[in-house]
Coordinates of C-alpha atoms in Angstrom, one line a residue:
Chain A
M132 CA 6.0 -40.3 -52.8
S133 CA 7.0 -41.1 -55.9
T134 CA 10.0 -39.1 -58.2
I135 CA 9.2 -37.9 -61.3
D136 CA 11.7 -38.7 -64.1
S137 CA 11.7 -38.5 -68.2
A138 CA 9.9 -41.9 -68.5
E139 CA 7.2 -40.6 -65.9
V140 CA 7.1 -36.8 -68.2
L141 CA 6.7 -39.1 -71.4
R142 CA 4.2 -41.0 -70.4
L143 CA 2.5 -37.6 -69.0
A144 CA 2.9 -35.8 -72.0
A145 CA 1.2 -38.8 -74.1
L146 CA -1.7 -38.5 -71.6
A147 CA -2.1 -34.7 -72.1
R148 CA -1.1 -35.2 -76.1
I149 CA 1.4 -33.1 -75.8
D150 CA 4.3 -33.6 -78.1
L151 CA 7.6 -32.4 -76.5
S152 CA 11.2 -32.4 -77.5
E153 CA 14.4 -34.7 -75.4
A154 CA 15.4 -31.5 -74.1
E155 CA 11.7 -30.4 -73.0
V156 CA 11.3 -33.8 -71.2
T157 CA 14.8 -33.7 -69.2
R158 CA 14.0 -30.0 -68.0
L159 CA 10.1 -30.8 -66.9
A160 CA 11.6 -34.0 -65.4
G161 CA 13.5 -32.0 -63.2
E162 CA 11.3 -28.7 -62.2
L163 CA 8.2 -31.1 -61.7
D164 CA 10.0 -33.2 -59.6
V165 CA 11.2 -30.2 -57.4
I166 CA 7.1 -28.7 -57.7
V167 CA 5.8 -32.4 -56.4
Q168 CA 8.1 -32.7 -53.9
A169 CA 6.9 -29.2 -52.4
V170 CA 3.0 -29.9 -52.8
A171 CA 3.4 -33.4 -51.2
T172 CA 2.8 -31.7 -48.0
V173 CA -1.0 -31.2 -48.8
S174 CA -1.6 -35.0 -48.1
E175 CA -0.3 -34.1 -43.9
V176 CA -2.4 -31.7 -43.5
A177 CA -6.0 -32.6 -43.2
G178 CA -7.4 -35.9 -41.2
P179 CA -9.8 -38.6 -42.9
D180 CA -12.9 -36.7 -41.1
V181 CA -12.6 -33.4 -43.3
P182 CA -14.9 -33.4 -46.2
A183 CA -13.5 -32.3 -49.1
T184 CA -14.3 -28.7 -51.1
S185 CA -14.8 -29.2 -54.6
H186 CA -16.2 -25.5 -54.8
P187 CA -15.8 -22.6 -53.2
I188 CA -19.1 -20.9 -53.2
P189 CA -22.0 -24.2 -53.5
L190 CA -24.9 -23.6 -55.6
S191 CA -26.9 -26.8 -56.7
N192 CA -30.3 -27.0 -58.9
V193 CA -29.1 -24.3 -61.0
F194 CA -31.2 -24.6 -64.4
R195 CA -32.7 -22.1 -66.4
E196 CA -35.9 -22.7 -68.8
D197 CA -35.6 -24.9 -71.7
V198 CA -36.6 -22.3 -74.3
P199 CA -35.1 -22.2 -77.9
G200 CA -32.5 -18.6 -77.8
A201 CA -30.2 -17.0 -80.2
T202 CA -27.5 -19.0 -81.5
L203 CA -23.7 -18.1 -82.4
D204 CA -23.4 -17.6 -86.3
R205 CA -22.1 -20.3 -88.4
E206 CA -20.0 -17.8 -90.7
A207 CA -18.6 -16.7 -87.6
I208 CA -17.7 -20.3 -85.8
M209 CA -16.7 -21.9 -89.3
S210 CA -14.4 -18.6 -90.2
Q211 CA -12.3 -19.8 -87.4
A212 CA -11.8 -23.3 -88.5
P213 CA -8.3 -24.6 -89.0
E214 CA -10.1 -26.7 -92.1
A215 CA -13.3 -25.9 -93.2
L216 CA -15.5 -28.7 -96.0
D217 CA -19.0 -27.6 -97.1
D218 CA -19.9 -25.5 -93.8
K219 CA -18.4 -28.5 -91.6
F220 CA -15.3 -28.8 -89.7
A221 CA -12.5 -31.1 -91.8
V222 CA -10.5 -33.3 -89.6
P223 CA -7.9 -35.8 -89.6
Q224 CA -8.3 -39.2 -89.8
I225 CA -9.9 -40.2 -86.5
L226 CA -8.8 -43.9 -86.4
G227 CA -5.2 -44.8 -86.4
E228 CA -4.8 -47.5 -89.0
E229 CA -3.2 -46.7 -92.0
A230 CA -5.6 -44.6 -94.7
Chain B
M266 CA -11.6 21.0 -70.6
G267 CA -8.0 21.3 -70.5
D268 CA -4.9 19.3 -72.9
H269 CA -4.8 15.7 -73.5
A270 CA -2.5 15.1 -70.1
D271 CA -5.2 16.3 -67.8
L272 CA -7.8 14.1 -69.4
L273 CA -5.6 10.6 -69.0
R274 CA -5.1 11.4 -65.3
L275 CA -9.0 11.9 -64.5
S276 CA -10.4 8.9 -63.0
A277 CA -12.7 7.5 -64.4
A278 CA -15.1 8.7 -61.9
D279 CA -14.3 12.4 -62.9
L280 CA -13.8 11.7 -66.2
A281 CA -17.4 10.2 -66.0
A282 CA -19.1 13.6 -64.5
A283 CA -16.9 15.8 -67.3
L284 CA -18.9 13.6 -69.8
T285 CA -22.1 14.3 -68.6
A286 CA -21.5 17.8 -68.3
G287 CA -20.6 18.2 -71.7
E288 CA -16.9 19.5 -70.9
V289 CA -15.8 16.7 -72.5
S290 CA -17.2 14.1 -75.5
S291 CA -16.1 10.1 -75.5
V292 CA -14.5 10.5 -79.0
E293 CA -11.8 13.0 -77.5
A294 CA -11.7 11.0 -74.1
T295 CA -10.9 7.7 -76.1
R296 CA -8.9 9.8 -78.6
A297 CA -6.8 10.8 -76.0
H298 CA -6.1 7.5 -74.6
L299 CA -5.7 5.8 -78.0
D300 CA -3.1 8.6 -78.6
R301 CA -1.3 7.9 -75.3
I302 CA -1.3 3.9 -75.9
S303 CA 0.6 4.7 -79.5
A304 CA 2.7 6.9 -77.4
V305 CA 4.2 4.8 -74.5
D306 CA 2.7 1.4 -75.3
D307 CA 6.0 0.8 -77.4
D308 CA 8.0 0.8 -74.2
V309 CA 4.9 -0.6 -71.9
H310 CA 3.4 -3.4 -74.2
A311 CA 0.3 -3.3 -72.0
F312 CA -1.5 -4.0 -75.1
L313 CA -1.9 -7.2 -77.6
H314 CA -4.3 -5.3 -79.9
V315 CA -5.8 -1.9 -80.3
N316 CA -9.4 -1.7 -81.3
S317 CA -9.1 2.2 -82.1
E318 CA -11.8 2.0 -85.1
E319 CA -14.1 0.1 -83.1
A320 CA -13.4 2.1 -79.8
L321 CA -13.6 5.5 -81.5
A322 CA -17.1 4.1 -83.3
S323 CA -18.4 3.4 -79.7
A324 CA -17.4 6.4 -78.4
G325 CA -19.3 8.5 -81.4
A326 CA -22.4 6.6 -80.6
V327 CA -22.1 7.5 -77.2
D328 CA -22.1 11.1 -78.0
D329 CA -24.7 11.0 -80.7
A330 CA -26.7 9.5 -77.6
R331 CA -26.1 12.1 -75.3
S332 CA -26.4 15.0 -78.0
A333 CA -30.4 13.1 -78.8
G334 CA -31.0 13.9 -74.4
E335 CA -31.0 10.2 -73.7
T336 CA -30.1 8.6 -70.6
L337 CA -26.8 6.9 -70.4
H338 CA -25.1 5.1 -67.8
P339 CA -23.1 6.7 -65.3
L340 CA -20.0 5.7 -66.8
A341 CA -20.6 5.9 -70.8
G342 CA -18.2 7.0 -72.5
V343 CA -15.5 6.1 -70.0
P344 CA -13.2 3.7 -72.2
I345 CA -11.9 0.8 -70.9
A346 CA -9.2 -1.9 -71.9
V347 CA -9.9 -5.4 -71.6
K348 CA -7.7 -8.4 -70.3
D349 CA -7.1 -10.7 -73.3
V350 CA -8.5 -13.6 -71.8
V351 CA -11.9 -12.1 -72.1
V352 CA -13.6 -13.0 -75.5
T353 CA -14.7 -10.1 -77.6
K354 CA -17.0 -10.7 -80.5
G355 CA -15.4 -9.7 -83.9
Q356 CA -12.0 -8.5 -81.9
V357 CA -8.9 -10.5 -81.6
T358 CA -8.8 -12.7 -78.5
T359 CA -5.6 -14.7 -77.9
A360 CA -4.9 -15.0 -74.1
G361 CA -1.7 -14.2 -74.7
S362 CA -1.1 -17.6 -76.6
K363 CA 0.2 -18.8 -80.0
M364 CA -2.6 -21.3 -79.8
L365 CA -4.9 -18.6 -80.3
E366 CA -3.1 -16.5 -82.3
N367 CA -5.5 -14.3 -84.7
W368 CA -8.5 -16.1 -83.3
V369 CA -11.9 -14.3 -83.5
P370 CA -14.4 -15.2 -81.1
P371 CA -17.7 -15.6 -82.3
Y372 CA -19.3 -14.4 -79.1
D373 CA -19.1 -11.8 -76.4
A374 CA -18.0 -12.4 -72.5
T375 CA -21.4 -11.4 -70.8
L376 CA -19.2 -8.7 -68.9
V377 CA -17.9 -7.6 -72.0
T378 CA -21.7 -7.3 -73.4
R379 CA -22.4 -5.3 -69.9
L380 CA -19.3 -2.9 -70.6
R381 CA -21.3 -2.3 -74.6
E382 CA -24.5 -1.8 -72.9
A383 CA -23.0 0.6 -70.7
G384 CA -21.4 2.5 -73.3
L385 CA -17.8 1.9 -72.5
P386 CA -15.6 2.2 -75.5
I387 CA -13.0 -1.0 -75.5
L388 CA -10.1 0.5 -75.9
G389 CA -7.7 -2.8 -77.0
K390 CA -6.6 -6.1 -75.0
T391 CA -4.5 -6.2 -72.7
N392 CA -0.9 -9.1 -72.4
M393 CA -1.3 -11.6 -70.1
D394 CA 0.9 -14.6 -69.0
E395 CA -0.1 -17.4 -71.5
F396 CA -3.8 -18.6 -70.2
A397 CA -2.9 -16.9 -67.2
M398 CA -0.5 -19.0 -65.7
G399 CA 2.2 -17.2 -63.8
S400 CA 3.0 -13.8 -62.2
S401 CA 5.0 -11.6 -64.3
T402 CA 3.7 -11.7 -67.8
E403 CA 7.0 -13.3 -68.8
H404 CA 5.2 -16.2 -70.0
S405 CA 3.1 -14.1 -72.8
A406 CA 3.4 -15.6 -75.8
Y407 CA 4.3 -12.2 -77.3
G408 CA 6.6 -10.9 -75.3
P409 CA 6.5 -9.1 -71.8
T410 CA 4.8 -5.9 -70.4
R411 CA 7.0 -3.7 -68.9
N412 CA 6.0 -1.8 -65.3
P413 CA 5.5 1.8 -65.6
W414 CA 7.4 2.4 -62.9
D415 CA 10.6 0.9 -63.8
L416 CA 10.6 -0.7 -67.4
G417 CA 13.3 -3.1 -66.7
R418 CA 10.8 -4.8 -64.1
I419 CA 7.5 -7.0 -64.2
P420 CA 4.0 -5.6 -64.1
G421 CA 2.9 -8.2 -62.1
G422 CA 0.8 -11.2 -63.5
S423 CA -1.0 -13.2 -64.8
G424 CA -3.0 -9.6 -65.4
G425 CA 0.1 -7.5 -66.2
G426 CA -1.2 -6.0 -69.2
S427 CA -4.1 -4.7 -67.6
A428 CA -2.7 -3.0 -64.3
A429 CA 0.2 -1.3 -66.8
A430 CA -2.4 0.1 -69.1
V431 CA -3.9 1.8 -66.1
A432 CA -0.9 2.8 -63.8
A433 CA 0.6 4.2 -67.5
F434 CA -2.6 6.4 -68.2
E435 CA -3.5 4.4 -71.3
A436 CA -6.7 3.7 -69.5
P437 CA -8.8 4.6 -67.0
L438 CA -10.2 1.3 -65.9
A439 CA -9.2 -2.4 -67.1
I440 CA -10.4 -5.8 -66.8
G441 CA -8.3 -8.4 -64.6
T442 CA -9.3 -11.7 -64.1
D443 CA -7.8 -13.5 -60.7
T444 CA -7.4 -17.3 -60.0
G445 CA -4.5 -16.7 -57.3
G446 CA -4.1 -12.9 -57.8
S447 CA -3.9 -12.0 -61.0
I448 CA -5.8 -8.7 -60.2
R449 CA -4.1 -8.2 -56.9
Q450 CA -0.8 -8.8 -57.3
P451 CA -0.4 -6.7 -60.5
A452 CA -2.1 -4.2 -58.6
A453 CA 0.5 -4.3 -56.0
V454 CA 3.4 -3.7 -57.9
T455 CA 1.9 -1.3 -60.2
G456 CA 0.6 1.1 -57.6
T457 CA -2.9 0.4 -58.9
V458 CA -6.1 -0.8 -57.1
G459 CA -7.5 -4.2 -58.0
V460 CA -10.4 -6.2 -57.0
K461 CA -11.4 -10.3 -56.8
P462 CA -14.8 -10.1 -56.4
T463 CA -16.7 -12.8 -54.5
Y464 CA -16.8 -16.2 -56.5
G465 CA -19.7 -15.8 -58.7
S466 CA -20.0 -12.1 -58.4
V467 CA -19.0 -11.4 -61.8
S468 CA -20.3 -14.1 -64.8
R469 CA -17.5 -16.1 -66.0
Y470 CA -19.1 -16.8 -69.5
G471 CA -16.8 -16.0 -72.1
L472 CA -13.5 -16.2 -69.8
I473 CA -11.3 -18.4 -70.9
A474 CA -10.9 -21.0 -68.3
L475 CA -7.8 -21.9 -66.1
A476 CA -9.1 -23.0 -63.2
S477 CA -13.4 -23.2 -63.1
S478 CA -13.7 -23.4 -59.5
L479 CA -10.9 -20.4 -58.6
D480 CA -11.5 -18.0 -61.9
Q481 CA -13.1 -14.7 -61.3
A482 CA -13.0 -11.6 -63.3
G483 CA -13.1 -8.2 -61.3
P484 CA -12.1 -4.5 -61.9
C485 CA -8.3 -2.7 -62.3
S486 CA -8.1 1.1 -61.7
R487 CA -6.5 4.0 -60.2
T488 CA -9.1 4.7 -57.2
V489 CA -11.4 2.4 -54.8
L490 CA -14.1 4.1 -56.0
D491 CA -13.6 3.7 -60.0
A492 CA -13.2 0.1 -59.1
A493 CA -16.6 0.3 -57.2
L494 CA -18.2 2.2 -60.5
L495 CA -16.5 -0.6 -62.9
H496 CA -17.9 -3.8 -60.5
D497 CA -21.3 -2.5 -60.2
V498 CA -21.6 -2.8 -63.9
I499 CA -20.1 -6.4 -64.4
G500 CA -21.6 -7.4 -61.5
G501 CA -24.6 -9.4 -61.1
H502 CA -26.7 -12.5 -61.8
D503 CA -26.1 -14.1 -65.1
P504 CA -28.0 -17.6 -66.3
R505 CA -25.3 -18.5 -68.6
D506 CA -22.8 -18.8 -65.4
S507 CA -23.9 -21.7 -63.3
T508 CA -21.9 -20.4 -60.5
S509 CA -23.5 -17.0 -60.5
L510 CA -24.5 -15.6 -57.1
P511 CA -28.5 -15.1 -57.7
E512 CA -28.8 -12.4 -55.4
A513 CA -28.9 -9.1 -56.1
A514 CA -25.7 -7.1 -55.0
P515 CA -25.8 -4.0 -53.4
S516 CA -24.0 -0.6 -55.0
Y517 CA -20.3 -0.9 -54.6
A518 CA -20.0 2.4 -55.8
E519 CA -22.3 3.6 -52.8
A520 CA -20.1 1.6 -50.2
A521 CA -17.2 3.4 -51.6
R522 CA -18.7 6.9 -51.2
Q523 CA -19.6 6.1 -47.7
G524 CA -16.1 4.7 -47.2
A525 CA -14.4 7.8 -48.2
T526 CA -15.1 9.9 -45.1
G527 CA -12.5 8.3 -43.6
D528 CA -14.2 7.2 -40.6
L529 CA -13.5 3.7 -39.3
S530 CA -14.6 3.6 -36.1
G531 CA -15.7 0.2 -34.5
I532 CA -14.7 -1.5 -37.5
R533 CA -12.4 -4.6 -36.9
V534 CA -9.6 -4.6 -39.0
G535 CA -7.7 -8.9 -38.7
V536 CA -4.2 -8.9 -39.3
V537 CA -3.6 -12.5 -40.7
T538 CA -0.4 -13.9 -39.0
E539 CA 0.6 -16.5 -41.7
L540 CA 0.5 -13.3 -44.1
G541 CA 3.5 -11.9 -43.2
G542 CA 6.8 -11.9 -41.5
E543 CA 9.3 -13.9 -42.5
G544 CA 9.8 -13.6 -46.6
Y545 CA 7.9 -10.2 -46.6
E546 CA 10.6 -7.5 -47.6
P547 CA 11.3 -5.5 -45.0
G548 CA 10.1 -2.3 -46.7
V549 CA 6.9 -4.0 -47.4
R550 CA 6.2 -4.7 -43.9
A551 CA 7.1 -1.2 -42.9
S552 CA 5.0 0.3 -45.8
F553 CA 2.2 -2.2 -44.4
Q554 CA 2.5 -1.6 -40.6
A555 CA 2.3 2.5 -41.8
A556 CA -1.2 1.8 -43.2
L557 CA -2.1 -0.1 -40.3
A558 CA -1.1 3.0 -38.1
A559 CA -3.7 5.2 -40.2
L560 CA -6.3 2.5 -40.1
T561 CA -5.9 2.7 -36.0
A562 CA -5.8 6.7 -36.2
A563 CA -9.2 6.7 -37.4
G564 CA -10.8 4.5 -35.6
A565 CA -10.5 1.1 -36.3
D566 CA -9.6 -1.9 -34.1
I567 CA -6.7 -4.0 -35.1
V568 CA -6.8 -7.5 -33.8
E569 CA -4.4 -10.3 -34.6
V570 CA -5.9 -13.2 -36.4
S571 CA -4.4 -16.5 -37.2
C572 CA -5.0 -18.6 -40.0
P573 CA -2.8 -21.8 -39.4
S574 CA -4.4 -23.7 -42.6
F575 CA -3.1 -21.1 -44.9
S576 CA 0.6 -22.5 -44.7
A577 CA -0.6 -25.4 -46.8
A578 CA -2.7 -22.8 -49.5
L579 CA 0.1 -22.7 -51.8
A580 CA 0.4 -26.2 -52.1
A581 CA -3.4 -27.3 -52.4
Y582 CA -3.6 -24.4 -55.2
Y583 CA -0.7 -26.1 -57.2
L584 CA -2.6 -29.1 -57.1
I585 CA -6.2 -28.1 -57.6
L586 CA -5.0 -25.2 -60.3
P587 CA -3.4 -27.5 -62.5
S588 CA -5.7 -29.9 -61.9
E589 CA -8.6 -28.1 -63.1
A590 CA -6.4 -26.8 -66.1
S591 CA -5.2 -29.6 -67.5
S592 CA -8.8 -30.1 -68.3
N593 CA -10.0 -26.9 -69.2
L594 CA -7.0 -26.5 -71.9
A595 CA -8.1 -30.1 -73.4
K596 CA -10.6 -28.4 -75.6
F597 CA -6.8 -26.6 -77.4
D598 CA -6.7 -30.0 -79.9
G599 CA -6.6 -28.2 -83.4
M600 CA -10.0 -29.1 -84.3
R601 CA -12.5 -26.4 -84.7
Y602 CA -10.6 -23.3 -83.8
G603 CA -7.4 -21.9 -83.2
L604 CA -3.8 -23.4 -84.4
R605 CA -3.4 -26.7 -85.9
V606 CA 0.0 -28.4 -86.5
E607 CA 0.5 -31.8 -88.4
P608 CA 3.5 -33.9 -87.3
G609 CA 6.4 -33.5 -88.8
D610 CA 6.0 -37.4 -90.1
G611 CA 3.9 -40.1 -90.2
P612 CA 0.6 -40.5 -90.6
A613 CA -1.5 -37.0 -89.5
T614 CA -4.3 -38.8 -87.3
A615 CA -6.2 -37.0 -85.3
E616 CA -4.2 -37.7 -81.9
R617 CA -1.0 -37.3 -83.4
V618 CA -2.1 -33.9 -84.8
M619 CA -3.9 -33.0 -81.7
A620 CA 0.0 -33.3 -79.7
A621 CA 2.1 -31.8 -82.4
T622 CA -0.3 -28.6 -82.1
R623 CA -0.4 -28.7 -78.3
G624 CA 3.7 -29.4 -78.4
A625 CA 3.9 -26.3 -80.6
G626 CA 1.3 -23.8 -79.7
F627 CA 1.4 -24.0 -75.8
G628 CA 4.7 -22.3 -74.1
D629 CA 6.7 -23.9 -71.1
E630 CA 4.6 -22.7 -68.1
V631 CA 1.5 -24.5 -69.9
K632 CA 2.9 -27.5 -70.6
R633 CA 4.4 -27.3 -67.1
R634 CA 1.4 -27.4 -65.5
I635 CA -0.6 -29.5 -67.9
I636 CA 1.5 -32.0 -67.2
L637 CA 1.5 -31.4 -63.6
G638 CA -2.3 -31.9 -63.4
T639 CA -2.3 -35.1 -65.5
Y640 CA -0.1 -36.2 -63.1
A641 CA -2.2 -34.9 -60.0
L642 CA -5.2 -36.6 -61.5
S643 CA -4.3 -39.5 -62.9
A644 CA -4.7 -43.2 -61.4
G645 CA -3.3 -43.9 -57.9
Y646 CA -1.9 -40.5 -57.3
Y647 CA -5.7 -38.9 -57.1
D648 CA -6.4 -39.5 -53.5
A649 CA -3.0 -38.6 -52.4
Y650 CA -2.7 -35.4 -54.3
Y651 CA -6.0 -33.7 -55.6
G652 CA -8.3 -35.6 -53.0
S653 CA -5.9 -34.1 -50.1
A654 CA -5.6 -30.5 -51.5
Q655 CA -9.6 -30.2 -51.7
K656 CA -9.9 -31.1 -47.6
V657 CA -7.5 -28.1 -47.2
R658 CA -9.5 -26.0 -48.9
T659 CA -12.2 -26.9 -46.5
L660 CA -9.6 -26.0 -43.5
I661 CA -9.1 -22.4 -45.5
Q662 CA -12.4 -22.0 -45.3
R663 CA -13.0 -22.9 -41.4
D664 CA -9.9 -20.5 -41.0
F665 CA -11.6 -17.6 -42.9
A666 CA -14.7 -18.5 -40.6
A667 CA -13.6 -18.2 -37.4
A668 CA -11.5 -15.1 -38.7
F669 CA -14.3 -13.4 -39.7
E670 CA -15.6 -13.9 -36.6
Q671 CA -13.3 -11.7 -34.9
A672 CA -12.8 -9.3 -37.8
D673 CA -15.1 -7.3 -40.0
V674 CA -12.3 -7.5 -42.5
L675 CA -8.4 -8.9 -42.9
V676 CA -5.5 -7.6 -44.2
S677 CA -1.9 -8.1 -44.9
P678 CA 0.6 -7.3 -47.5
T679 CA -0.3 -8.3 -51.2
A680 CA 2.8 -9.6 -52.2
P681 CA 5.7 -10.6 -50.2
T682 CA 8.3 -8.2 -52.8
T683 CA 7.7 -5.1 -54.7
A684 CA 8.4 -5.6 -58.5
F685 CA 11.7 -7.6 -59.3
P686 CA 13.5 -7.4 -62.4
F687 CA 12.8 -9.6 -65.5
G688 CA 14.3 -13.0 -65.5
A689 CA 15.2 -12.9 -61.8
K690 CA 12.5 -15.6 -61.1
L691 CA 11.9 -17.2 -64.9
D692 CA 14.2 -20.4 -64.1
D693 CA 13.1 -21.0 -60.6
P694 CA 8.9 -21.9 -60.9
L695 CA 8.6 -22.3 -57.0
A696 CA 10.1 -19.1 -56.5
M697 CA 7.5 -17.8 -58.8
Y698 CA 4.7 -19.4 -57.6
L699 CA 5.4 -17.6 -54.1
N700 CA 4.5 -14.5 -55.0
D701 CA 0.9 -15.1 -54.7
V702 CA 1.0 -16.9 -51.7
A703 CA -1.0 -14.0 -49.8
T704 CA -3.7 -14.3 -52.7
I705 CA -4.4 -17.7 -52.9
P706 CA -6.4 -18.2 -50.0
A707 CA -9.1 -15.9 -51.4
N708 CA -9.3 -17.8 -54.5
L709 CA -9.7 -21.4 -52.5
A710 CA -12.4 -19.4 -50.0
G711 CA -14.3 -18.1 -52.9
V712 CA -14.0 -14.6 -50.8
P713 CA -13.2 -11.3 -52.1
G714 CA -10.2 -9.4 -51.9
M715 CA -8.7 -5.6 -52.6
S716 CA -5.2 -4.6 -53.1
L717 CA -4.7 -0.8 -53.0
P718 CA -1.8 1.1 -52.8
S719 CA 0.1 1.7 -48.9
G720 CA 3.4 3.7 -50.6
L721 CA 6.5 3.1 -51.7
S722 CA 9.2 0.6 -50.3
D723 CA 12.6 1.8 -49.7
D724 CA 13.4 0.5 -53.1
G725 CA 10.8 3.4 -54.7
L726 CA 8.5 1.0 -56.1
P727 CA 5.2 0.5 -54.9
V728 CA 3.6 -1.6 -52.1
G729 CA 0.1 -3.2 -52.3
F730 CA -2.1 -3.6 -49.2
Q731 CA -4.6 -6.5 -49.2
L732 CA -8.1 -6.6 -47.7
L733 CA -10.1 -9.5 -47.8
A734 CA -14.1 -9.9 -46.8
P735 CA -16.2 -12.6 -46.0
A736 CA -18.4 -14.1 -49.4
R737 CA -20.8 -11.6 -50.6
Q738 CA -19.7 -8.7 -48.3
D739 CA -17.7 -7.0 -51.4
A740 CA -19.0 -3.9 -50.0
R741 CA -16.7 -4.2 -46.8
L742 CA -13.6 -3.8 -49.1
Y743 CA -15.1 -0.7 -50.9
T744 CA -16.1 1.0 -47.7
V745 CA -12.8 0.2 -45.6
G746 CA -10.3 0.5 -48.9
A747 CA -11.7 3.9 -50.1
A748 CA -11.2 5.0 -45.9
L749 CA -7.9 3.8 -46.4
E750 CA -7.2 6.0 -49.6
T751 CA -8.6 9.1 -48.5
L752 CA -6.3 8.8 -45.3
L753 CA -3.2 7.8 -47.3
L754 CA -3.9 10.7 -49.8
D755 CA -4.1 13.3 -47.2
D756 CA -0.3 11.9 -45.8
W757 CA 1.0 11.9 -49.5
G758 CA -0.7 15.3 -50.5
A759 CA -1.0 13.6 -54.4
P760 CA -2.0 10.0 -55.7
L761 CA 1.3 7.4 -55.0
L762 CA 1.4 7.4 -59.1
S763 CA 2.1 11.0 -59.4
R764 CA 5.7 9.9 -58.1
A765 CA 6.0 7.4 -60.7
P766 CA 8.4 8.3 -63.0
E767 CA 7.5 10.4 -66.4
L768 CA 7.5 7.6 -69.6
E769 CA 9.1 8.8 -72.9
V770 CA 6.4 9.9 -75.2
K771 CA 7.1 8.9 -78.6
A772 CA 5.8 11.0 -81.5

């Protein structure tokens, strides 16, 4: 099993879009390494013939009638936006290049 | 009706009867609980938000309808507290996180709609570990809840606020959610009752999701019958949740009333070998054994059953939960609702705003689990971790199936220890995770579980007794649970909570 060092924590934090301080990276590397070593035993429990369970009580083909219904109140939603403009969410620039 | 103190100590069933008989109004009952919250919650901190105005308005509407002779739900007018992970329209909902500080949801969870329709005034929202990640409420962004039995100790988690509110007589009923034990473990350490229903029994629509294949909402109360009455209100099919069970459920209150006779002749009770013994405090084991003796005396057959795969449950859980959480919590991106934080320097692109927002808005435990989940799901590790954990889940289901061939219900202590002091496990995530070792298998398999008090440990703190039943057989929990409750109450002479120290009442 691999170990989790600071570089790995930084890689994962970037994937998860979470800014971490240097102190957080160092602490998480230590903690996660211990946790991962502890949970790694799962790969030794079940043989290849055991199927995976993704859901405790499987239900399939769950549909309801496709009919128009009440929707949420636009004002109630927009009032909670960090920033709104003309009844729309105002977001930062979505492309990486210089504005 | 007597003074407020009497009103506060009534069970929900008895309060409902007093309301129906016209001995007390819902406004009086609701006011009494709001006053109690004002008097003790500075110390207990069970509530993050108190909705006095709205609760009293709901109570007034119930009283008016009763005066007008309308047919009301049996629990109409009985106030309730709701865990802050369940969205309430027009009432702040934070899930214990700075990410959602002051967020006002634009809709109600289905279970909240059902509470409102039945006429239960919502007193407020209860404290919890952030996004339900924790076993102590120490991971709440708003400070911990304190255990009414000892204000220096944890009330369990994540639903410590709901359990403490009920234990401190701030509410007769509360809603919890249980992903790995967050209803049952707080019930155990506060001397209250908590039920995690069968997965799909209660709609998840409007629960701020932690791990979607494990989450389930359920009742918190002081008696088994009260839990059953509340389960009857919030349960049942919901077309807004694709995992909601389609079939009608029986009356759980009926099951509890039947069980309260205390006769357990012919009931097979399976003691799970793997959920006891080493790692469980002697005082916890002694209380558990005493409860088993009471069950035996009432006619139950005690059998020992082995569930060997349970030993891998904790490891599987701490891969499945973070994996699902890392996906579910991706929606907190600072774009449409909740916190938005701009990066300290450099361009404020969407991606950098997301990272800055999540870095500032999530607490330590949430970051830990999201990064662990990201790791478990990342290329090269998926099969070894997430895939293997899902296979363990199959083995655990098989163990349950085999055990339920030999027993009608399975039992164990709910938690290995009684309430521990604040800070005792905060710096050791693995030790904290072990609190849930006995409750996690039920979530992985989707089966229902209940915790009810079995007595006090040698440290004077309450011990929880866990009952588990096959999927869709929640009624067995209420029948056997009510029977055990009757037997123990006969022995104690008064409810266990009457032995909790009186909280200091502040003007």
